[in-house]
Amino acid sequence: MPIEVQYVWYTYPSGIEALKGISLTVEDRDFLVIMGPNGAGKTTLLKTLNGLIKPTKGRVLVDGVDTRHATVAELSRKVGLVFQNPDHQLFCSTVEEEIAFALRNFGFNEEEIKERVEWALETLGLEEYRDVSPLMLSGGEKKRVALASVLVWDPKYLVLDEPTLGQDYAQKEKLREIICGLLGQRAVIIVTHDIEFVVDFRPRPRVALMADGRIIAEGKAEEVLTDPELLSRASLVRPQVPEVLFNLREKGLPVRTDVLDLVEARDAIISLARGLA
Amino acid sequence: MSSLLEGLAFQKRDSLLHKLDPRVKLFYALAVMVMAGVHNKMLPLLVMLLAQAPLAALGKIVRLWARTLKASLPLVLLIIGTNLFFTWLRGSLTDLYIVEDILALAVRFLVFVASFSIFTLTTSPDDLSLALEQMGVPYSFCFMFRAALRFTPVMVREARTTMDAQRARGLELDKGGPIARARRYIPILIPLIVNAITRAWSMAEAMESRAWGASRKRTSLYVLRLRGRDYLAFSAVLFSLIMAFYAKFYLKFPYIIPIIRSALGI
């Protein structure tokens, strides 16, 4: 059963309308990326998925359960939300304890806690830090601990808010590898500005663009992320690879443009060269 | 409690009270405190409380001001309750006049709240710090005060985010008894404190990079100058203060219970 966001509106107590009629479905084992400018309502939308925010209008169904009729703890068991800034949540004296925190909240027994923490440490490559204070780690490592502390209870829907923020290239690649390893067994939803991070994913995610509290486009990455008009409404610029191919086409060369990554670009250019030869 | 704090936060408005020199307003708040401190009878204290309502209207903050007073009611009830209890314990709760004196204490507290709320609602933290600075308080103290006020909303927002993040990890804040509940706030307090300290450090470094404390004699972009209206307001407050002392030593105030009784005919 899926997550169904049905025509959701949300107004903050301060009067700011953050969501204006959002509808969205996340299937089992789905891979969805949500992109859009600051203040578009992305984080607010994520918070409706585990009930931290209850819609002012419309409803969110998680596997058929209306989020208004369930606690955040109950919903979180299925929808694991990793917040943007790990500094807002890390507090334990060791990484191991930090990762076990949620399991204790959910009432897992000690044996299972041990097993799962071990699995999460391994999955995220954090074994060597198990006895280190999470507050002493670097930004990228903290991010991974935060991710591990949610992944550990194996939520059916894993939701990541800006996972690449403040990470260097190597850390991003490591993160991509980890996320790819998680795909196929659970749904993964990512909110990010980082368009180059998105285009290098295999398999490609479904992309939803948000602006001003609405979803302005939803579809295949190669369609949504190459449309300059849509991208500019979401304060994004076309990724570098398709940008090159579009430029070639503007110069009058008959090259394919529904291309996002280097491998595809190479093939497109090869077939162009063959055609010309 | 939160609305009591809210009622003490500066509100930007265009009013005569907002334009007054912050030093005059500080003098007003302190003067009212002294006036209410020297009097202990219902009648003068009630006059002091009511006399501030027109000032709140002048500052265009009546609604917030009234909300602050309303938010202080639990404390008022606490004052009345404990006083009644201990007076009764001593066996001196003999007649209604004593009750009136106890109620007067509560009104005195309301007078404090009322004057300080008018002061803080109409004076921006920057103005207040400027006033203190130009009254000779060392700049680092003024800055500390100003930074504390400025970062309060940031801390509140951060506390909310942290609560959300921990709830997303299955923390249930309002489950169990009071001790269990207090313990559940540890995962919220630790990140909050750690972040506050980290931020203070990086702010200190950033300020030193911008030559904080390089010159002994700091100049100010805005220099406070008293105008005609400030002198007028100052004189009015001073006059009220003198009158309050005069009234304390030379006038005898009647209890208001007999007045109410005769008005109601009982």
XYZ file of C-alpha atoms in Angstrom, chain A residues 32-260:
229
model
C 11.142 9.965 -5.778
C 13.120 13.200 -5.737
C 11.433 16.476 -4.796
C 13.163 19.652 -5.963
C 12.385 23.328 -5.744
C 13.563 26.680 -4.381
C 13.887 27.595 -0.715
C 10.492 28.258 0.775
C 8.666 26.135 -1.804
C 7.236 23.953 0.976
C 9.419 20.872 0.508
C 10.292 20.353 4.165
C 6.713 21.101 5.215
C 5.510 18.447 2.787
C 7.947 15.906 4.259
C 6.675 16.667 7.745
C 3.122 15.826 6.709
C 4.255 12.317 5.759
C 4.991 11.217 9.347
C 2.337 13.369 10.979
C 4.605 16.053 12.454
C 2.352 18.402 10.528
C -1.324 17.624 10.118
C -2.869 19.117 6.971
C -5.133 22.137 7.397
C -7.147 20.809 4.458
C -6.950 17.524 2.531
C -5.418 14.367 3.987
C -2.378 12.137 3.965
C -2.862 8.364 4.019
C 0.074 6.177 5.016
C -0.793 2.618 4.020
C -4.415 3.581 4.324
C -4.083 5.237 7.761
C -5.060 8.911 7.931
C -2.176 10.791 9.602
C -4.672 12.795 11.643
C -5.673 9.630 13.476
C -2.208 8.297 14.316
C 0.667 9.503 16.511
C 3.989 10.627 15.090
C 5.637 7.623 16.731
C 3.227 5.178 15.074
C 3.660 6.802 11.669
C 7.435 7.087 12.026
C 7.667 3.339 12.326
C 6.783 3.284 8.615
C 7.992 6.699 7.481
C 11.566 7.380 8.559
C 12.361 11.079 8.197
C 16.015 12.190 8.323
C 16.269 15.893 9.064
C 18.487 18.315 7.203
C 20.798 19.329 10.015
C 22.267 16.506 12.125
C 23.261 19.063 14.763
C 19.580 19.343 15.628
C 19.329 15.737 16.755
C 22.640 14.116 17.736
C 22.948 13.979 21.525
C 24.227 10.586 22.710
C 27.726 9.924 24.015
C 28.550 7.328 21.359
C 27.534 6.730 17.762
C 26.291 3.277 18.760
C 23.938 4.732 21.382
C 22.766 7.394 18.959
C 21.763 4.780 16.412
C 20.055 2.656 19.083
C 18.007 5.607 20.399
C 15.019 5.124 18.109
C 15.019 1.351 18.604
C 14.649 1.854 22.359
C 11.828 4.311 21.744
C 10.070 1.753 19.582
C 10.587 -0.942 22.206
C 12.858 -3.387 20.342
C 14.525 -6.012 22.560
C 18.242 -5.748 23.361
C 19.260 -8.622 21.134
C 17.546 -7.170 18.106
C 18.897 -3.698 18.925
C 22.428 -5.085 18.832
C 21.835 -6.837 15.530
C 20.244 -3.840 13.845
C 22.808 -1.317 15.091
C 25.541 -3.573 13.724
C 23.778 -3.700 10.346
C 23.310 0.084 10.221
C 26.943 0.759 11.191
C 28.080 -1.579 8.445
C 25.670 -0.269 5.799
C 26.841 3.302 6.328
C 30.512 2.504 6.864
C 30.558 3.797 10.411
C 32.043 0.781 12.249
C 35.254 2.558 13.204
C 33.287 5.361 14.871
C 31.013 3.206 17.042
C 32.525 4.400 20.333
C 33.146 7.984 19.239
C 30.912 10.846 20.345
C 28.737 11.847 17.366
C 29.349 15.486 18.262
C 33.057 15.034 17.500
C 32.528 13.824 13.913
C 32.874 15.843 10.709
C 29.817 17.233 8.950
C 29.602 14.385 6.451
C 30.013 11.710 9.123
C 27.346 13.353 11.276
C 24.991 13.222 8.307
C 25.661 9.524 7.940
C 25.063 8.904 11.652
C 21.743 10.746 11.385
C 20.817 8.607 8.395
C 21.881 5.435 10.223
C 19.835 6.433 13.269
C 16.703 6.353 11.095
C 17.572 3.561 8.684
C 18.200 1.272 11.650
C 14.517 0.488 12.191
C 14.167 -0.223 8.478
C 11.246 2.086 7.703
C 9.155 1.176 4.691
C 9.504 4.741 3.403
C 12.873 6.440 3.907
C 12.668 10.219 3.599
C 15.847 12.324 3.330
C 15.786 16.123 3.601
C 18.760 17.684 1.773
C 21.135 14.751 2.277
C 23.980 16.330 0.272
C 23.987 19.697 2.015
C 27.507 20.684 3.044
C 29.086 17.468 1.758
C 32.157 17.255 -0.437
C 32.242 15.313 -3.696
C 33.632 12.093 -2.240
C 31.047 12.093 0.541
C 28.277 12.667 -1.984
C 29.448 9.726 -4.074
C 29.552 7.561 -0.966
C 26.031 8.692 -0.103
C 24.815 7.884 -3.597
C 26.294 4.413 -3.295
C 24.531 3.905 0.044
C 21.201 5.138 -1.305
C 21.486 2.947 -4.398
C 22.065 -0.008 -2.106
C 18.835 0.785 -0.280
C 16.689 1.117 -3.394
C 14.487 -1.774 -4.372
C 13.830 -2.901 -0.810
C 12.011 0.226 0.381
C 10.709 3.520 -0.958
C 13.222 6.385 -0.903
C 12.130 10.016 -1.056
C 14.805 12.703 -1.330
C 14.445 16.459 -1.144
C 17.410 18.285 -2.660
C 18.610 21.307 -4.643
C 21.528 19.353 -5.953
C 20.572 18.643 -9.562
C 23.941 17.105 -10.489
C 23.523 14.674 -7.593
C 20.147 13.605 -8.960
C 21.093 13.110 -12.602
C 23.857 10.620 -11.887
C 21.492 8.161 -10.191
C 20.897 4.762 -11.749
C 18.073 3.802 -11.624
C 16.693 7.244 -12.363
C 14.241 8.662 -9.852
C 10.852 10.112 -10.541
C 11.129 13.894 -10.081
C 8.552 16.308 -8.656
C 9.240 20.028 -8.943
C 7.765 22.316 -6.325
C 7.332 26.084 -6.317
C 5.287 28.293 -4.038
C 3.517 25.473 -2.218
C 2.479 23.598 -5.352
C 3.815 20.750 -7.443
C 4.459 22.285 -10.848
C 5.670 19.159 -12.598
C 6.076 15.477 -11.950
C 7.575 12.857 -14.214
C 10.663 11.090 -15.469
C 13.948 12.776 -14.541
C 15.037 13.025 -18.199
C 11.860 14.903 -19.091
C 11.464 17.211 -16.095
C 15.125 18.076 -15.577
C 15.779 19.091 -19.183
C 12.847 21.482 -19.534
C 14.342 24.968 -19.105
C 10.990 26.651 -18.508
C 10.028 24.283 -15.676
C 13.512 24.413 -14.204
C 13.588 28.184 -14.065
C 10.230 28.207 -12.256
C 11.814 25.926 -9.673
C 14.960 28.118 -9.469
C 17.105 25.368 -10.956
C 19.430 25.376 -13.956
C 19.755 22.596 -16.476
C 22.457 20.054 -15.535
C 25.753 20.475 -17.365
C 25.564 17.347 -19.537
C 22.199 18.052 -21.230
C 23.176 21.729 -21.426
C 26.084 20.780 -23.707
C 23.836 18.649 -25.932
C 21.179 21.366 -26.168
C 23.912 23.799 -27.218
C 25.044 21.388 -29.931
C 21.498 21.111 -31.194
C 21.176 24.901 -31.255
C 24.276 24.925 -33.465
C 22.289 22.799 -35.904
C 23.668 19.360 -35.046
C 21.062 16.551 -34.992
C 21.896 15.210 -31.530
C 19.609 13.565 -28.973
C 18.750 15.801 -26.014
C 16.840 13.476 -23.683
C 20.127 12.691 -21.982
C 21.232 13.318 -18.413
